[in-house]
mmCIF file of C-alpha atoms and ligand atoms in Angstrom:
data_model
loop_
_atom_site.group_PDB
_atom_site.id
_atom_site.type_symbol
_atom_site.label_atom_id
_atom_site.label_comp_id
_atom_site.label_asym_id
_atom_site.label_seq_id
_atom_site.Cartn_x
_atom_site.Cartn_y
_atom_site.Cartn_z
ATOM 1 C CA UNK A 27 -1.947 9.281 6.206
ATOM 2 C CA UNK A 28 0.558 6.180 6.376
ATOM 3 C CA UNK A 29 2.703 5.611 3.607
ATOM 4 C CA UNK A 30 2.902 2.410 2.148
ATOM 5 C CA UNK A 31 5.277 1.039 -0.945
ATOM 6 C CA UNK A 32 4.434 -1.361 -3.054
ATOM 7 C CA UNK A 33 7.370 -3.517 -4.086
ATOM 8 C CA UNK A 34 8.752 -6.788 -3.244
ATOM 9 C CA UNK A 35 12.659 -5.808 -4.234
ATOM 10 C CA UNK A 36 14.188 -5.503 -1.175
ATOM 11 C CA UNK A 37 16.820 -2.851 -2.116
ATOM 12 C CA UNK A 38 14.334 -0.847 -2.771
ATOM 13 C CA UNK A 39 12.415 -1.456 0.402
ATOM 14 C CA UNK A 40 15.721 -0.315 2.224
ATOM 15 C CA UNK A 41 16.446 2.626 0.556
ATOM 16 C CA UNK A 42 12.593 4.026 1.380
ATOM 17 C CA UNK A 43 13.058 2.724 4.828
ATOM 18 C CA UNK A 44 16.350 4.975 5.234
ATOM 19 C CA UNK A 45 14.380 8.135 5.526
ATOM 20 C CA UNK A 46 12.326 6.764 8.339
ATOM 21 C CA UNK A 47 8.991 7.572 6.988
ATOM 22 C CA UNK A 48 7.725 3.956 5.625
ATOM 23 C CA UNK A 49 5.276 2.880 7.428
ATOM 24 C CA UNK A 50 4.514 -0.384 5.425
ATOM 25 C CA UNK A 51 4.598 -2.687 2.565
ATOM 26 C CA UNK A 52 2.166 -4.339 -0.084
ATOM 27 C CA UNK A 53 3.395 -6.980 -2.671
ATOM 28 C CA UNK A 54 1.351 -8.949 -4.790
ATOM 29 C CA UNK A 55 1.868 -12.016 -6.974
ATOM 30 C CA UNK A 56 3.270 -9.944 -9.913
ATOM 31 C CA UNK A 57 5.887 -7.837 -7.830
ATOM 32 C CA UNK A 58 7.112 -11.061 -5.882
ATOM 33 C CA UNK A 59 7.479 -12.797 -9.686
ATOM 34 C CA UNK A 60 10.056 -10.095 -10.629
ATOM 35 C CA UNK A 61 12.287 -10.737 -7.405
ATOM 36 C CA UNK A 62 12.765 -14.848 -8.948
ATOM 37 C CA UNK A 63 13.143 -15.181 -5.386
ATOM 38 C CA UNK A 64 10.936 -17.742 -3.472
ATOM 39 C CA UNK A 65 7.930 -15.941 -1.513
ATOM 40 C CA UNK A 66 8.046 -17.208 1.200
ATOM 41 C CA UNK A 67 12.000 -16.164 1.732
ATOM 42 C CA UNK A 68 10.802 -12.904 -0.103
ATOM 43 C CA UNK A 69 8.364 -12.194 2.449
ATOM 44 C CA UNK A 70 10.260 -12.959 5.623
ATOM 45 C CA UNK A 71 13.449 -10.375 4.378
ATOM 46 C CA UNK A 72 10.660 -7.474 4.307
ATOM 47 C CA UNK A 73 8.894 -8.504 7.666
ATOM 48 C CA UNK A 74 12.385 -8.411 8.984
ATOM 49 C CA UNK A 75 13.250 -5.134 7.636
ATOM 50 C CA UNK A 76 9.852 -2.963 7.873
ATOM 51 C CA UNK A 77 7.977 -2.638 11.332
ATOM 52 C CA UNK A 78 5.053 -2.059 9.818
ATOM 53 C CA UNK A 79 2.394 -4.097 7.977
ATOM 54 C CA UNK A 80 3.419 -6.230 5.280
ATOM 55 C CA UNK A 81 0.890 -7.176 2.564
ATOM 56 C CA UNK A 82 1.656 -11.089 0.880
ATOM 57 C CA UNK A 83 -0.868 -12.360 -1.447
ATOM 58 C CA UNK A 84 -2.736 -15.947 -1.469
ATOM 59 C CA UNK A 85 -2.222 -17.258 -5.197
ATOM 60 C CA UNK A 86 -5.468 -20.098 -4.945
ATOM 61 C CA UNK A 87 -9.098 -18.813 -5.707
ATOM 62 C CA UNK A 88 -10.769 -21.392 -3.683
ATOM 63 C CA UNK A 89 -11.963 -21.380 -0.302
ATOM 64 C CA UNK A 90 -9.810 -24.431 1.138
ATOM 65 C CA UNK A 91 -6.856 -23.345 -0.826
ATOM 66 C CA UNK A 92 -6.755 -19.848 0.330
ATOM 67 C CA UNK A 93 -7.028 -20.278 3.826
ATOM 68 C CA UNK A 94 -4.130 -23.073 3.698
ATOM 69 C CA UNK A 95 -1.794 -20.248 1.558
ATOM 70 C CA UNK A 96 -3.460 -17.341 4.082
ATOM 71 C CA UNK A 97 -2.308 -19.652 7.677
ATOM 72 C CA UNK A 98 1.040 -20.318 6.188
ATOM 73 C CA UNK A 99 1.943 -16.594 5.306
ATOM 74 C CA UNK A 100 0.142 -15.314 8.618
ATOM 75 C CA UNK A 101 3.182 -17.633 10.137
ATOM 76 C CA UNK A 102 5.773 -15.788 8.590
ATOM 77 C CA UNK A 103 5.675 -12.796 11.687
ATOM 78 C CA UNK A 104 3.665 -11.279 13.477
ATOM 79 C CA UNK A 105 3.428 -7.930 10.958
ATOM 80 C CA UNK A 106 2.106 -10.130 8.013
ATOM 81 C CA UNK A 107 -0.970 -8.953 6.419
ATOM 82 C CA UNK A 108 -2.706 -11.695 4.408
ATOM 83 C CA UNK A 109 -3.538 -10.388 0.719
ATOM 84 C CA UNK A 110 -7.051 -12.081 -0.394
ATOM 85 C CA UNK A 111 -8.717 -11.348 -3.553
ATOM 86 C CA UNK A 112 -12.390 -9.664 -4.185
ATOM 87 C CA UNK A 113 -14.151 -12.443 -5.153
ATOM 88 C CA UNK A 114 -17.612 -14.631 -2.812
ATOM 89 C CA UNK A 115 -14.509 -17.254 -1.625
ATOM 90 C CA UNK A 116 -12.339 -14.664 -0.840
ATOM 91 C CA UNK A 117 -14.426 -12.650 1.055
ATOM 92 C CA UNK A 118 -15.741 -15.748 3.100
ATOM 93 C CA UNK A 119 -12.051 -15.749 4.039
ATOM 94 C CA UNK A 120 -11.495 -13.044 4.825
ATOM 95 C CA UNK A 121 -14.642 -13.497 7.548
ATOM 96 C CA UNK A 122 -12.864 -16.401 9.027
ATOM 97 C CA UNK A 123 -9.753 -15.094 8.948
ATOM 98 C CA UNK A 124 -10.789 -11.616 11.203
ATOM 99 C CA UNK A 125 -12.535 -13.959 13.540
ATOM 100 C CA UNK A 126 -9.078 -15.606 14.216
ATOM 101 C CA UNK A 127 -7.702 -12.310 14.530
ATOM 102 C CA UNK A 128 -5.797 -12.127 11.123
ATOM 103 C CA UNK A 129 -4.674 -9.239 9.261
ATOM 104 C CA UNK A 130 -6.043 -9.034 6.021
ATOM 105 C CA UNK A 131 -5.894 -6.795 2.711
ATOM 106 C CA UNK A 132 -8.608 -6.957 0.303
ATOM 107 C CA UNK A 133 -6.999 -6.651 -2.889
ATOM 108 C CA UNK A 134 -8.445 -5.798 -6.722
ATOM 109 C CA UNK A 135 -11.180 -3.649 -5.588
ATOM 110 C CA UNK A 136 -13.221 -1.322 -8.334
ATOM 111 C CA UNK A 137 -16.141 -0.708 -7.336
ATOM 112 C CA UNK A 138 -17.752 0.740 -3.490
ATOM 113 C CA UNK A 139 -19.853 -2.485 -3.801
ATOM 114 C CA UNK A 140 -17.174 -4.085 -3.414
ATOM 115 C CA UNK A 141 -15.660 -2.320 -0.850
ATOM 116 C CA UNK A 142 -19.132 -2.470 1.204
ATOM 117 C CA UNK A 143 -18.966 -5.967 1.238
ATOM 118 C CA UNK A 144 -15.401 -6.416 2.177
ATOM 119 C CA UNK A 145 -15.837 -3.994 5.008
ATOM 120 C CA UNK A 146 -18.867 -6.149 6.226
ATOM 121 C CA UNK A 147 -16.531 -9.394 6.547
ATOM 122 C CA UNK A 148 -13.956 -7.418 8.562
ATOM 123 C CA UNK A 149 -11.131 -6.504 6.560
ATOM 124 C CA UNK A 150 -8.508 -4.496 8.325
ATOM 125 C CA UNK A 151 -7.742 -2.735 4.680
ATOM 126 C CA UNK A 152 -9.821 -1.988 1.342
ATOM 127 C CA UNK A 153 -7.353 -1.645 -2.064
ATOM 128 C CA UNK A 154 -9.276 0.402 -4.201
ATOM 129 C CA UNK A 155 -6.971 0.022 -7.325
ATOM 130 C CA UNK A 156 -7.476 3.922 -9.026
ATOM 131 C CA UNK A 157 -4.292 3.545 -11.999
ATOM 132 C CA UNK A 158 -5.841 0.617 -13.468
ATOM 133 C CA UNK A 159 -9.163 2.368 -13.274
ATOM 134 C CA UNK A 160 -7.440 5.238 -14.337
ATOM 135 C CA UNK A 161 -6.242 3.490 -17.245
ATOM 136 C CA UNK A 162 -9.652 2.140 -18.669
ATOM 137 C CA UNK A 163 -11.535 5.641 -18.534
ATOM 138 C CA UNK A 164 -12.798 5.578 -14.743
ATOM 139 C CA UNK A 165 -11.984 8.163 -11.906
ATOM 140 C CA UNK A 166 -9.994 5.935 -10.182
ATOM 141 C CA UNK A 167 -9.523 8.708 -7.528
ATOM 142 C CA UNK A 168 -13.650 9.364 -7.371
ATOM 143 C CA UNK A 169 -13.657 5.257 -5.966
ATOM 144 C CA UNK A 170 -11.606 6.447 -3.138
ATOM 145 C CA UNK A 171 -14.107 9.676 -2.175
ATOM 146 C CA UNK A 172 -17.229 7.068 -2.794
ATOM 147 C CA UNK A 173 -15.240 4.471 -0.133
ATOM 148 C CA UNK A 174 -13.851 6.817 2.492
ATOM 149 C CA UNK A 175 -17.596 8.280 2.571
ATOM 150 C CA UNK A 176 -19.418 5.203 2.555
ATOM 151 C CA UNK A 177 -17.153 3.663 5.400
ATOM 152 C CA UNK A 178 -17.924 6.818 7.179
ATOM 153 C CA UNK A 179 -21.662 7.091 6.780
ATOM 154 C CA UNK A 180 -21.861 3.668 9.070
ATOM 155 C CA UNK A 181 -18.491 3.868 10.720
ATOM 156 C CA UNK A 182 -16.544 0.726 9.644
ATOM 157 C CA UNK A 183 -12.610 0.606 10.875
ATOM 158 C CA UNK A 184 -11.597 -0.965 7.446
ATOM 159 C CA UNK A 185 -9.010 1.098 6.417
ATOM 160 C CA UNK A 186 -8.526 2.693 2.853
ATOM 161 C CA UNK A 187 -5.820 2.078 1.473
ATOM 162 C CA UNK A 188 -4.883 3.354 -1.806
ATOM 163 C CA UNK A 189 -3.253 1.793 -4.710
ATOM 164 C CA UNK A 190 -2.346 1.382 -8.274
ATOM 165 C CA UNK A 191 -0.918 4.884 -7.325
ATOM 166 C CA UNK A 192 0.956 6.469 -10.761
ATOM 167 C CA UNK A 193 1.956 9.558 -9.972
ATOM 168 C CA UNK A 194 2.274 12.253 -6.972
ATOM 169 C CA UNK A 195 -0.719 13.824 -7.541
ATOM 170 C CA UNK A 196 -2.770 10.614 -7.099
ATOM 171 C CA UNK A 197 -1.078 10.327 -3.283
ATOM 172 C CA UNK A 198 -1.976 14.451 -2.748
ATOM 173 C CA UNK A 199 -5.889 13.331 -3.509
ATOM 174 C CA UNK A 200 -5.697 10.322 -1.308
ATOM 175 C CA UNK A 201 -4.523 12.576 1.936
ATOM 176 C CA UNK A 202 -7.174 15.086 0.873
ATOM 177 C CA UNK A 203 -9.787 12.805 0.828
ATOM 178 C CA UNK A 204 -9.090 11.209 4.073
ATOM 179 C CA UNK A 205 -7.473 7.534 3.233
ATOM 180 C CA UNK A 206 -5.819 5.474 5.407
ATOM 181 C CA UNK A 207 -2.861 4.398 3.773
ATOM 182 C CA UNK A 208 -1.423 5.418 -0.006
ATOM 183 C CA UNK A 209 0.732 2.127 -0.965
ATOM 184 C CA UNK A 210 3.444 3.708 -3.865
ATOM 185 C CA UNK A 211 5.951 2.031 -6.387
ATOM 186 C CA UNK A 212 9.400 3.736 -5.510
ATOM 187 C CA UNK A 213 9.489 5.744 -8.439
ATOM 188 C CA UNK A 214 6.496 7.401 -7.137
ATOM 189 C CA UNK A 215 7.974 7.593 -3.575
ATOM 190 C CA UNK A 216 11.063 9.520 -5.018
ATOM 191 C CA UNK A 217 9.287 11.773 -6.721
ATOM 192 C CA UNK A 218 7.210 12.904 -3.557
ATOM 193 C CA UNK A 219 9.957 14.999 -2.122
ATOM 194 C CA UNK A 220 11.355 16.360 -5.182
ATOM 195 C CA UNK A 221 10.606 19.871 -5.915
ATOM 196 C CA UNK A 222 12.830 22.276 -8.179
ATOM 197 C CA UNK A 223 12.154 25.148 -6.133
ATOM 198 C CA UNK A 224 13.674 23.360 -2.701
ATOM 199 C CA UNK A 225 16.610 22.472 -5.051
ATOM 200 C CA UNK A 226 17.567 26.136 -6.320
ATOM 201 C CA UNK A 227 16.879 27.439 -3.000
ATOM 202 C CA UNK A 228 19.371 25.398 -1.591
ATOM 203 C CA UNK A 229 22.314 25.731 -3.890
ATOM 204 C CA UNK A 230 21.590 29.672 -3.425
ATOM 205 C CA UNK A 231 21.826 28.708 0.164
ATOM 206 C CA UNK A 232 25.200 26.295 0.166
ATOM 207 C CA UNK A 233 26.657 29.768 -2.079
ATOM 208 C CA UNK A 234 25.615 32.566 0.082
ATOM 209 C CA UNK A 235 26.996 30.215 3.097
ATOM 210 C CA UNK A 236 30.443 30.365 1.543
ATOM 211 C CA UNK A 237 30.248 34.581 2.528
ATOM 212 C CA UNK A 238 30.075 34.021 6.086
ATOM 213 C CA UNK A 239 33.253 33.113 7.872
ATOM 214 C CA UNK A 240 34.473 29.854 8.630
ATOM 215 C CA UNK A 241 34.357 30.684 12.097
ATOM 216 C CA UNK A 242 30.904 31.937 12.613
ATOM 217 C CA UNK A 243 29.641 28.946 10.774
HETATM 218 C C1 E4P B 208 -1.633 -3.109 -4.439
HETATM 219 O O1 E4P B 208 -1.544 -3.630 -3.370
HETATM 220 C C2 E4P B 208 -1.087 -3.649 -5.702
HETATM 221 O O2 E4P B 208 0.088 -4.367 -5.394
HETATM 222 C C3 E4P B 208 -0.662 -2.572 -6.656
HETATM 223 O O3 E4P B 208 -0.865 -1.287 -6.139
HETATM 224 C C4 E4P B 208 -1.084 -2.777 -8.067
HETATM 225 O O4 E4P B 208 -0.593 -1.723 -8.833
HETATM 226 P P1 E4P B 208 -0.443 -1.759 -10.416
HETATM 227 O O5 E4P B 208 -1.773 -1.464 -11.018
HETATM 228 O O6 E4P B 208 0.553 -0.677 -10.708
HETATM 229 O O7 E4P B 208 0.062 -3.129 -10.768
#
């Protein structure tokens, strides 16, 4: 499963990147806000610094609109992933879009509906958001399963990607159930390799090494 995160702060975007296992990014209009940094300069700093797919967001609901927003960010490079929203415009973009062979990222999706349709118009990934659902008494995580099925059942290449992820376990049910891509906030991210047994084991280690000789080591 490819690991996503989902921040536009580039610091933060560095730091994940150290450990070599990013394999993307998703923003949105919320996450670039926080930055106060223009987008567009926003956008091209991450493209620069992550090989991998990087999710910007169109901020107009209309047809027109969108695919003016969607041509300018697919100019930014050539790793740009154009962010459309779940709505009848959006998803007519997102057909024309895939028949000019643009990335896109259908974004705010809650329902397998949803995610049908979006699949049927081409969209390279589905962002089944499960936190939020999560959040208003839905199995957030039981979307994903419905997708990942679904898409299987008549074999469409959308990919799943996962987000609105809140905590560890939500990115253990993702690989189990066979998404594509978990996108995680870095908090999450740091808290994936944590684990207080690795961390006693290896102060036990670092003591017992201080038996053996210097020269043996
Ligand atoms: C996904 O691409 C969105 O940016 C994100 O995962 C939304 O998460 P939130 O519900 O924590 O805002």
């Amino acid at each position: 499963m490819k690991l996503f995160i989902d921040t536009a702060d580039t610091e933060e975007i560095q730091r994940a990147a150290a450990m070599g296992v990013l394999d993307g990014v998703t923003t949105n209009p919320s996450l670039i806000a926080k930055t106060g940094e223009p987008m567009r300069q926003v956008l091209t700093t991450i493209c620069e610094l992550v090989d991998g797919p990087v999710s910007g967001e169109v901020f107009s609901t209309d047809y027109d609109g969108m695919m003016r927003e969607a041509q300018a960010l697919a100019a930014i490079a050539p790793n740009l992933v154009v962010k459309v929203p779940l709505i009848p415009e959006g998803i007519r973009v997102v057909k024309t879009l895939t028949e000019q062979g643009i990335k896109t990222n259908v974004t705010l999706c809650f329902s397998p509906l949803q995610a049908l349709i979006a699949a049927k118009a081409g969209a390279t990934y589905i962002s089944p958001f499960v936190g939020r659902l999560d959040d208003v008494g839905h199995d957030g995580m039981g979307l994903v399963e419905q997708i990942v099925e679904i898409y299987g059942n008549y074999g469409y290449e959308t990919q799943v990607l996962v987000a609105s992820v809140r905590s560890p376990m939500h990115v253990v049910e993702a690989m189990r159930m066979g998404a594509h891509v978990a996108t995680v906030p870095f908090a999450v991210i740091d808290r994936l390799l944590a684990h207080p047994l690795t961390d006693l084991g290896l102060a036990r280690f670092i003591e017992d090494a201080k038996k053996i000789p210097a020269d043996d080591r």
